[in-house]
XYZ file of C-alpha atoms in Angstrom:
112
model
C 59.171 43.462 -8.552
C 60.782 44.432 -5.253
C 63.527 42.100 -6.187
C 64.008 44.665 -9.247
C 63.758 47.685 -7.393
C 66.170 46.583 -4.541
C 68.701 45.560 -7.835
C 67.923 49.073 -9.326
C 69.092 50.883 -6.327
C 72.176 49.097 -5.119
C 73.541 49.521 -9.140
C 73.265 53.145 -8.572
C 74.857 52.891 -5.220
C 77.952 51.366 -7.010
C 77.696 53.311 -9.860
C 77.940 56.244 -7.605
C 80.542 55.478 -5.262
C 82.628 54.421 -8.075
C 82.334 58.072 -10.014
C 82.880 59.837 -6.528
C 86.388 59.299 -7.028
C 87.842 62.064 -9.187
C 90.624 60.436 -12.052
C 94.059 62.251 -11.849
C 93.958 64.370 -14.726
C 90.611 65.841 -14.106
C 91.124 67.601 -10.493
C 94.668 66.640 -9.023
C 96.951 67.398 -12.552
C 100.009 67.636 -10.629
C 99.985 64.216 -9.361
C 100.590 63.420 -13.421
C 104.763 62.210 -13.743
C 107.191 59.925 -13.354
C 107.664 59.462 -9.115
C 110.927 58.212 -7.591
C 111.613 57.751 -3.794
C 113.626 55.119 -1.636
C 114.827 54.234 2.033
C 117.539 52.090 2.985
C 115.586 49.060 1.827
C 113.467 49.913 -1.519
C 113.616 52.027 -4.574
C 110.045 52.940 -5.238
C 108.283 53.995 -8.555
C 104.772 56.017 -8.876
C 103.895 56.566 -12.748
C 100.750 58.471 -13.369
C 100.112 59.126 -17.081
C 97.515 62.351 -18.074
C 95.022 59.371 -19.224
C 95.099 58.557 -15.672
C 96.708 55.059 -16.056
C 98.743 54.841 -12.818
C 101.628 52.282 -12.142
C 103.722 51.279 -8.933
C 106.419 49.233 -8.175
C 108.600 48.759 -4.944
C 112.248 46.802 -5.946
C 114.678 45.258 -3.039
C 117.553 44.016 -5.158
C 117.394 42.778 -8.674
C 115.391 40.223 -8.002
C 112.353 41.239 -5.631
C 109.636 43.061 -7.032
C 106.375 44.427 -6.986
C 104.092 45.972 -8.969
C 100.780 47.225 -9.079
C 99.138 49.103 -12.237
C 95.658 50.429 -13.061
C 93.386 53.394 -13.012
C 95.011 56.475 -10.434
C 92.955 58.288 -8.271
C 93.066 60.914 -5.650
C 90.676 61.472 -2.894
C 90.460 62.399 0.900
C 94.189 62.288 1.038
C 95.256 58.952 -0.449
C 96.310 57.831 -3.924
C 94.505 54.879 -5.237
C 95.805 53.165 -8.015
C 94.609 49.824 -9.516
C 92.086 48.253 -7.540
C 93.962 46.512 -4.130
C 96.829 49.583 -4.186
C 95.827 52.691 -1.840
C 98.561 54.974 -0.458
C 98.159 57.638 2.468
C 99.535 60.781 0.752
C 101.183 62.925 3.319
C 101.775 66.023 0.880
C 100.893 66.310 -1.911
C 102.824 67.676 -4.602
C 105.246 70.614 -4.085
C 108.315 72.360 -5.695
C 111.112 73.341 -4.128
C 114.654 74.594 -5.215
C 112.836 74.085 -8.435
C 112.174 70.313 -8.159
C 108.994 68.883 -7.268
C 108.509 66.603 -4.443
C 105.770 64.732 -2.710
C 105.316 62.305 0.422
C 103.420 59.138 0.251
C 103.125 56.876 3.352
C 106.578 58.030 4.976
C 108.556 58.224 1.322
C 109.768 61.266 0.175
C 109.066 61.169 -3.871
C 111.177 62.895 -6.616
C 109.455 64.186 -9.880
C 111.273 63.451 -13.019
């Protein structure tokens, strides 16, 4: 029985922790878009669909790539997306000169 209980609460620990992150369309819609930034290395790619399907890839040449897809999420100032990708957002989404821009970990991203 207390084997039960202690199984009962640490579900709704995870269940809770898991909901406590809010899903891109639902409270941050202006993370939704197709992201471009780069540095003198990397071309980087944030995709984050209004289902909140995320996708990210860093490219060095033709041939070295990464990528990283799954769920997108937004809270306390980094971006999660998939399970093992987190990102320290900087700023969030802004326009200016009538483009929108944002800065994750040091990149300066260009909405398309």
């Amino acid at each position: 029985m207390k084997k039960l209980k202690l199984l009962g609460v640490l579900v709704t620990l995870v269940a809770l922790s898991l909901s406590s992150c809010k899903k891109i369309d639902q409270s941050n819609p202006e993370f939704v878009g197709f992201w471009k930034g780069s540095d003198n290395n990397k071309v980087y790619v944030i995709e984050i669909k209004s289902n909140s399907e995320g996708r990210y890839s860093e490219s060095e040449g033709a041939l070295n790539s990464t990528e990283n897809t799954g769920a997108a999420k937004f809270k306390n100032g980094y971006l999660k997306i998939g399970a093992f990708k987190k990102f320290k957002v900087d700023e969030t989404p802004f326009t200016l000169n009538g483009s929108t821009f944002m800065k994750v970990e040091g990149i300066t991203y260009l909405k398309y």
